[in-house]
mmCIF file of C-alpha atoms and ligand atoms in Angstrom:
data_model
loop_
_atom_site.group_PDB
_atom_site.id
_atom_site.type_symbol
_atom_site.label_atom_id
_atom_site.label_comp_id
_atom_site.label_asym_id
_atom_site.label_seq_id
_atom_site.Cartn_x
_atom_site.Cartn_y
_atom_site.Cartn_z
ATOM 1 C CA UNK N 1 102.152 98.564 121.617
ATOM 2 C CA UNK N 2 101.393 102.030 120.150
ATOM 3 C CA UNK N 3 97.984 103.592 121.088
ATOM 4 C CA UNK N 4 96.429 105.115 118.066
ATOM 5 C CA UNK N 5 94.603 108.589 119.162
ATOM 6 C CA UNK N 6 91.507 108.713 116.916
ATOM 7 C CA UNK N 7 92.219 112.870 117.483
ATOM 8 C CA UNK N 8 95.963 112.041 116.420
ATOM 9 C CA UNK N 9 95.226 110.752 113.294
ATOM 10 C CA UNK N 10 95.163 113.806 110.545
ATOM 11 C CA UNK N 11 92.509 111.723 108.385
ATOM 12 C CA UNK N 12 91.729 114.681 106.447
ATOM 13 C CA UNK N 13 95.299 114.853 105.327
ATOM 14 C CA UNK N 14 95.413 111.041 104.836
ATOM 15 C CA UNK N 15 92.457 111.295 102.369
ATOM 16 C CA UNK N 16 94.117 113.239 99.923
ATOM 17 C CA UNK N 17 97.167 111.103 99.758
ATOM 18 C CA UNK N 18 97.366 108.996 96.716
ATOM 19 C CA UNK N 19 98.241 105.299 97.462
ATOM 20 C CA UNK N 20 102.031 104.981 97.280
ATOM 21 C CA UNK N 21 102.043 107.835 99.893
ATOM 22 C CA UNK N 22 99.604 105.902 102.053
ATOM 23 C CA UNK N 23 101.733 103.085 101.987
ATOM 24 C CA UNK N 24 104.765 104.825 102.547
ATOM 25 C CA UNK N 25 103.146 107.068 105.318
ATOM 26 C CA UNK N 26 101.547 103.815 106.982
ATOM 27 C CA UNK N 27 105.390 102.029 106.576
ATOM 28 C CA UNK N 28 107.195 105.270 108.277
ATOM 29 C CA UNK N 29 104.742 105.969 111.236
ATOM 30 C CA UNK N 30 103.988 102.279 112.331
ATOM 31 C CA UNK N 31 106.293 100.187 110.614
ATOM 32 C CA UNK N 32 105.686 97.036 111.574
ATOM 33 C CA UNK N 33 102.609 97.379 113.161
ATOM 34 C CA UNK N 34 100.861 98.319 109.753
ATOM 35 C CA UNK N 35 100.045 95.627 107.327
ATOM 36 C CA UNK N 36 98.384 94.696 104.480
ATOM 37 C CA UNK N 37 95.490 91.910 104.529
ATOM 38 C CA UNK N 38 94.975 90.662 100.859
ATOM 39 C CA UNK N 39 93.057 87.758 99.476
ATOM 40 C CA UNK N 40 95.101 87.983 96.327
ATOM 41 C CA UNK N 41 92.432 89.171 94.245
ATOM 42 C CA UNK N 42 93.268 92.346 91.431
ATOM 43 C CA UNK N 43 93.259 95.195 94.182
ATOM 44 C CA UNK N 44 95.630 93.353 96.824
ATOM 45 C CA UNK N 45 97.643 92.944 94.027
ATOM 46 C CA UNK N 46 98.337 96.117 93.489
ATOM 47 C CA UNK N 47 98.664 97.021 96.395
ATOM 48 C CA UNK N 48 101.406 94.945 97.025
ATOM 49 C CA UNK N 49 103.129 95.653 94.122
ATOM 50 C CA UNK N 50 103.030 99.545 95.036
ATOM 51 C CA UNK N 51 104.436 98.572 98.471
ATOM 52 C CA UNK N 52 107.158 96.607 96.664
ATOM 53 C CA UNK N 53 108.049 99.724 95.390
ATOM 54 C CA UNK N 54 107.500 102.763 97.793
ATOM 55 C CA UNK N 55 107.735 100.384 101.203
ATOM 56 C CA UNK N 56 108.994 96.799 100.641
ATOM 57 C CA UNK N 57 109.198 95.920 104.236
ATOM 58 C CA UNK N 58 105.188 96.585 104.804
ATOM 59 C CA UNK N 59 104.127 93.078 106.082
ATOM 60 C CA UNK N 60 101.572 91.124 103.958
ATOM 61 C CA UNK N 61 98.932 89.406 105.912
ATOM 62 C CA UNK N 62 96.228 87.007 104.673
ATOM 63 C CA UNK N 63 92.979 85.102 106.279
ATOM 64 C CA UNK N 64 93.243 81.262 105.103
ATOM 65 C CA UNK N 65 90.039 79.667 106.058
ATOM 66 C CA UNK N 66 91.551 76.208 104.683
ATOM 67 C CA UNK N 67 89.159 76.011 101.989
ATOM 68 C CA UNK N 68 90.393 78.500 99.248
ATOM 69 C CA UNK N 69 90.963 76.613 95.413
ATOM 70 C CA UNK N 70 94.055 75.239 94.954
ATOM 71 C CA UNK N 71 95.041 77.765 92.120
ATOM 72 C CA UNK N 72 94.543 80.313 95.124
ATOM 73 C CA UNK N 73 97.434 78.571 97.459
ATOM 74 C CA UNK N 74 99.320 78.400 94.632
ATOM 75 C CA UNK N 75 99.035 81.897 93.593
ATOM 76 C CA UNK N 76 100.103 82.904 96.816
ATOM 77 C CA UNK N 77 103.145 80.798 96.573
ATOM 78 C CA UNK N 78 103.495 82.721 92.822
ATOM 79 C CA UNK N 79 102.935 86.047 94.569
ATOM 80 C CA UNK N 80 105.663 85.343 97.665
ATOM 81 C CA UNK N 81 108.629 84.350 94.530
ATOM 82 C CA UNK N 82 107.877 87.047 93.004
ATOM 83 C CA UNK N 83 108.276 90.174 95.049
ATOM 84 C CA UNK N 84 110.171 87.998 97.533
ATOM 85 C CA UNK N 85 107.932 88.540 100.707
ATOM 86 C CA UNK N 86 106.495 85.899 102.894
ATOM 87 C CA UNK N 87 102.605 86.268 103.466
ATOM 88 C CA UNK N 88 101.452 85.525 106.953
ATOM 89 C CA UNK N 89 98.824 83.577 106.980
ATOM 90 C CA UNK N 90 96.154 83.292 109.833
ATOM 91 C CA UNK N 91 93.684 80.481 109.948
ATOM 92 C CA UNK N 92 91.009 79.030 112.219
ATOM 93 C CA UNK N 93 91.729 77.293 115.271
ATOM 94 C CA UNK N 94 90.768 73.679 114.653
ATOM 95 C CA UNK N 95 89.078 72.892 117.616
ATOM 96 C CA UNK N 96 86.401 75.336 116.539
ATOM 97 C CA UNK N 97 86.719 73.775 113.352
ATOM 98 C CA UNK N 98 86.143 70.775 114.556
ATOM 99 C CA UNK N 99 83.049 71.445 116.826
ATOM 100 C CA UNK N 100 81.162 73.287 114.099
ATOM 101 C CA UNK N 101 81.732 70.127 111.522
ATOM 102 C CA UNK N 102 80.598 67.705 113.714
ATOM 103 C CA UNK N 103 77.741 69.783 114.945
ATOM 104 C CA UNK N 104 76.572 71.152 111.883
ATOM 105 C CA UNK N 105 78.368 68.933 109.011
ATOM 106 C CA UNK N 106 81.241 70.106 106.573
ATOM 107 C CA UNK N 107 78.742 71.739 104.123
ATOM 108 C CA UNK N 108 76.765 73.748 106.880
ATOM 109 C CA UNK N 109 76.681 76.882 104.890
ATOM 110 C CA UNK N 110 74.411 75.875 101.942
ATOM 111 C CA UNK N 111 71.424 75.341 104.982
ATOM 112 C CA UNK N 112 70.591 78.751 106.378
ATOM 113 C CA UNK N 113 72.117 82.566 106.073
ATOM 114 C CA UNK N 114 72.869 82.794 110.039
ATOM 115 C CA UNK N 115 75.040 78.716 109.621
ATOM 116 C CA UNK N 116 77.040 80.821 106.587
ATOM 117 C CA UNK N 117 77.548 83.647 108.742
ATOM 118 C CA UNK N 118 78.751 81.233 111.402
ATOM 119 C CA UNK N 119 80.948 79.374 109.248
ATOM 120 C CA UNK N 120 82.607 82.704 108.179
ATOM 121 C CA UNK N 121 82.872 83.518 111.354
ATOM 122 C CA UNK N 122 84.701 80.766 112.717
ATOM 123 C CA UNK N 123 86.778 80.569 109.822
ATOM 124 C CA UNK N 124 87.801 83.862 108.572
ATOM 125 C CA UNK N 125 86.635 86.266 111.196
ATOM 126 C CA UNK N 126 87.729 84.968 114.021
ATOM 127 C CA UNK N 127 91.297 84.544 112.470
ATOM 128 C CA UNK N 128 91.271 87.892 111.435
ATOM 129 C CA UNK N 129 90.745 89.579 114.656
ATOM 130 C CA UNK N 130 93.938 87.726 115.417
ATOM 131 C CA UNK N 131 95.597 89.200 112.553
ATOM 132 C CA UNK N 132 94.193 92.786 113.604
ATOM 133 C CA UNK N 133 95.468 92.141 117.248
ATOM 134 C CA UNK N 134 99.313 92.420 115.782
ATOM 135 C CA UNK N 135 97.915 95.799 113.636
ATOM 136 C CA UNK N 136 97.462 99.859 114.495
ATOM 137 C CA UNK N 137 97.055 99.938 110.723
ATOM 138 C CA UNK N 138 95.022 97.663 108.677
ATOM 139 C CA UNK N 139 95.387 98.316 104.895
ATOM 140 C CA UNK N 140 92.413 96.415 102.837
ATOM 141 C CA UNK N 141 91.706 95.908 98.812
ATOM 142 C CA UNK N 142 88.414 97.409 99.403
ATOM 143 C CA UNK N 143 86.670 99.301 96.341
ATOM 144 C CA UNK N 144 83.597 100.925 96.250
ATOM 145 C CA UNK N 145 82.859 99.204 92.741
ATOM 146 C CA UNK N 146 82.738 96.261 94.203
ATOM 147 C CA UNK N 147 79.130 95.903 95.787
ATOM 148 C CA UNK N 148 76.095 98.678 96.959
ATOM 149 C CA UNK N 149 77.708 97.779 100.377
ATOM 150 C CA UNK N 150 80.905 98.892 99.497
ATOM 151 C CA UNK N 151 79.725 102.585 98.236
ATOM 152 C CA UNK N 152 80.224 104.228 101.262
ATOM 153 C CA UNK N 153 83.305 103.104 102.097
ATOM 154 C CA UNK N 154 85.898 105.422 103.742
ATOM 155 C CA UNK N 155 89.345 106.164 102.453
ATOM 156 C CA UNK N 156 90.490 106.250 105.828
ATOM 157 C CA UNK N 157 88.823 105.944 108.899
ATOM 158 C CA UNK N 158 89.912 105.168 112.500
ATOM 159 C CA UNK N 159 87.568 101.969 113.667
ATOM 160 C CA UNK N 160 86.548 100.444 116.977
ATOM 161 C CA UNK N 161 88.641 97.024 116.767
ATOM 162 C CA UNK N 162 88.449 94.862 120.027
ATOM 163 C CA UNK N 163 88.142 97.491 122.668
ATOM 164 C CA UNK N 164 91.018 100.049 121.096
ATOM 165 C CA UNK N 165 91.304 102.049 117.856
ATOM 166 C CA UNK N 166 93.083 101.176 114.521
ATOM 167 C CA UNK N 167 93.578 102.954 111.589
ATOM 168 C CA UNK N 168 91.522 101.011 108.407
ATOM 169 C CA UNK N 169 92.818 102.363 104.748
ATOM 170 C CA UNK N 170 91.415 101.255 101.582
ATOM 171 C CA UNK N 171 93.965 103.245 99.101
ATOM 172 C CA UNK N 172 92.347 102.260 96.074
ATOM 173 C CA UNK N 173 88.776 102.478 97.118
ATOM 174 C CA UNK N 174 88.083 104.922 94.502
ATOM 175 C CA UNK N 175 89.445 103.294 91.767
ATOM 176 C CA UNK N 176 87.408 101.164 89.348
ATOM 177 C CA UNK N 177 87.887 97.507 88.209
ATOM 178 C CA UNK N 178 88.976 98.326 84.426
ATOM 179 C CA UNK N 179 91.617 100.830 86.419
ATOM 180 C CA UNK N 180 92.222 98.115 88.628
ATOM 181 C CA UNK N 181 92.947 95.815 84.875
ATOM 182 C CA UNK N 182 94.798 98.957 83.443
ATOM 183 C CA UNK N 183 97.419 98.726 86.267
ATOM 184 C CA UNK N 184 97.780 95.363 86.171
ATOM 185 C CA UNK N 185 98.285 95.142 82.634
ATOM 186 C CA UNK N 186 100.960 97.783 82.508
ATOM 187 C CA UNK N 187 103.120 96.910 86.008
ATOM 188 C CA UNK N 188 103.232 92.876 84.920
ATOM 189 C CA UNK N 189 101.376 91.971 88.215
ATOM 190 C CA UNK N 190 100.546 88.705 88.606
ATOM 191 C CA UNK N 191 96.916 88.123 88.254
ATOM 192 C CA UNK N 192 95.135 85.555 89.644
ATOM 193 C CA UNK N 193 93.933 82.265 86.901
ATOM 194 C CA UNK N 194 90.525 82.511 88.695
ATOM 195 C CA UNK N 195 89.953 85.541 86.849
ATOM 196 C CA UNK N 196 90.060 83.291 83.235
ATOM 197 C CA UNK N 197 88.044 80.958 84.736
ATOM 198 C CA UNK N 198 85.449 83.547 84.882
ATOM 199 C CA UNK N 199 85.392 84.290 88.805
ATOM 200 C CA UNK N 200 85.082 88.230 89.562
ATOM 201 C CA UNK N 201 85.828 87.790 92.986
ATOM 202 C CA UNK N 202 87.482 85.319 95.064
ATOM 203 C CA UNK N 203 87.254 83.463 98.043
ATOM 204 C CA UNK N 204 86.074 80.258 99.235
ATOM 205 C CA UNK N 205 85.836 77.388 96.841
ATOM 206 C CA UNK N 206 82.283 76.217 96.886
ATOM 207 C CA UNK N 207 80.844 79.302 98.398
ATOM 208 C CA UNK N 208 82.345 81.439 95.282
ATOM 209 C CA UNK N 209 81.399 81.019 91.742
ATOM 210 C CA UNK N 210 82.418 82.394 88.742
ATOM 211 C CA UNK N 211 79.805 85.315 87.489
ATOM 212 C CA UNK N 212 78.218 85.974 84.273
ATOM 213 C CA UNK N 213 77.822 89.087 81.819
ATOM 214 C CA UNK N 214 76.331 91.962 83.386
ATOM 215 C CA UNK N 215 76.454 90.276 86.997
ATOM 216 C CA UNK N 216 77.605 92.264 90.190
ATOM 217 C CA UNK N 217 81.222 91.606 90.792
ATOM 218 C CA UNK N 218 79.823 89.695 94.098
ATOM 219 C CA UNK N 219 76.936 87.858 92.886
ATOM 220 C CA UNK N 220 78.937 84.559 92.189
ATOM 221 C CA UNK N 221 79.555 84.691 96.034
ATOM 222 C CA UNK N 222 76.932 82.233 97.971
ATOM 223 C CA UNK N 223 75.104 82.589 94.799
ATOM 224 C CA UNK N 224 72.192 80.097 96.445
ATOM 225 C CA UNK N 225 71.547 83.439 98.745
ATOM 226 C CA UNK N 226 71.120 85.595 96.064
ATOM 227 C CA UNK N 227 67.300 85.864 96.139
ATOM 228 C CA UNK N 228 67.566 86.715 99.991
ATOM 229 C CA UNK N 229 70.661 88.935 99.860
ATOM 230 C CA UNK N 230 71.848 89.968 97.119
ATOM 231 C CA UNK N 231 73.163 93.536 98.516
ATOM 232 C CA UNK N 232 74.774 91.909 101.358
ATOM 233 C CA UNK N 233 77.824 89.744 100.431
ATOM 234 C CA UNK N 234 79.944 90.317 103.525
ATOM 235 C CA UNK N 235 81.447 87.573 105.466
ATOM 236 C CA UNK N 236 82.060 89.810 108.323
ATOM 237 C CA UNK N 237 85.362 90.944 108.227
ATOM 238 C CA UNK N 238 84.701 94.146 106.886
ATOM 239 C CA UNK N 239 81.216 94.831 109.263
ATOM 240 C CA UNK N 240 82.862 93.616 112.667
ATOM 241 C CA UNK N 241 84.554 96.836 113.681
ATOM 242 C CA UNK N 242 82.161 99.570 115.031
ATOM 243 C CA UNK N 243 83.115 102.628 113.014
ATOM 244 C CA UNK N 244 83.753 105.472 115.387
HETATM 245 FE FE1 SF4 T 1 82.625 79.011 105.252
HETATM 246 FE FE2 SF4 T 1 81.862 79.613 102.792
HETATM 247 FE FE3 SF4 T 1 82.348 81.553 104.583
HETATM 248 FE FE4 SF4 T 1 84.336 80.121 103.498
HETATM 249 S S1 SF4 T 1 82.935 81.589 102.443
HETATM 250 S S2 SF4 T 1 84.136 80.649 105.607
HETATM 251 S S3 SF4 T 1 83.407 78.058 103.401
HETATM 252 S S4 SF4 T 1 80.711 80.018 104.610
#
């Protein structure tokens, strides 16, 4: 397994690099060790299709926490046709399942924000440390449009991942959504039906709604929270690593 040297890493250079070079650069220095983790939504989209194009081979990685919508599974299947790649796909280990359902019931997450947190935990988190341990680079959809937690997200950064460094890009953190819609639109990528249904983001059925006029992109996420969090709608995944 390659070591990644946080001092080895010319972030500086990296930052300028628009996202087909990214991709490309990430493809050519770690090959198969680089990836890209996508929930399917608009930006992991894109991604993927500019991989298609400047680094086909780039795996595609995904968290399933087995309880995504249906037109989500079968987007994915849409997505793998259509630029020909198969999606890994990391999910929780069912004992832990299990445990937590019959300790805490199936619908734990509507009680409290720390059984939420746990359920996220167990189900996504957890599986995507997994997904990290096969990764020097980890390649996200993350925008800085997309929440006040977002804003000061990093380009590139070199994060603290289970006792040893990786290499986190975002390539189109600094785009916005209609930029986001623009591509789309003009590259024919296939766009999730959540999106007519009037979801702006998309994860877990039940813990993600569909948002109205004017709303945060995130607020139809554990909307029940909203009056307790409303700037924090992380599961985890993208807090766990101590940025170094
Ligand atoms: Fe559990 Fe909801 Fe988190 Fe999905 S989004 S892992 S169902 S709490």
């Amino acid at each position: 397994m390659a070591v990644v040297e946080k001092e080895s890493v010319p972030v500086d250079r990296l930052n300028e690099m628009q996202p087909e070079e990214l991709l490309r650069w990430a493809w050519e220095t770690h090959g198969l060790r680089a990836g890209i983790v996508t929930s399917f939504q608009n930006t992991g989209c894109v991604t993927i299709d500019m991989a298609h194009r400047v680094a086909p081979d780039l795996r595609v990685l995904t968290i399933d926490p087995l309880r995504l919508h249906q037109e989500t599974y079968d987007f994915m299947d849409g997505i793998e046709k259509h630029y020909g790649i198969a999606v890994e796909r990391f999910g929780p280990d069912p004992a832990r399942v299990a445990r937590m359902v019959k300790n805490h019931g199936e619908y734990l997450f509507f009680d409290t924000k720390e059984k939420q947190e746990y359920c996220c935990q167990i189900r996504k988190v957890e599986p995507n440390r997994r997904a990290l341990a096969t990764l020097d680079v980890w390649i996200t959809g993350l925008r800085r449009d997309q929440s006040e937690n977002r804003k000061e997200t990093e380009k590139v950064s070199v994060i603290q991942q289970d006792g040893r460094k990786i290499i986190k890009i975002s390539p189109l953190v600094d785009w916005t959504e209609a930029h986001v819609r623009e591509y789309v639109k003009e590259h024919g990528v296939p766009n999730s039906p959540l999106y007519d249904m009037g979801y702006t983001s998309i994860g877990c059925k039940i813990c993600t709604t569909p948002t109205r006029p004017g709303e945060d992109i995130r607020a139809g996420r554990w909307r029940w929270f909203n009056h307790l969090t409303a700037d924090n709608k992380e599961c985890g995944i993208h807090t766990d690593g101590d940025g170094i």
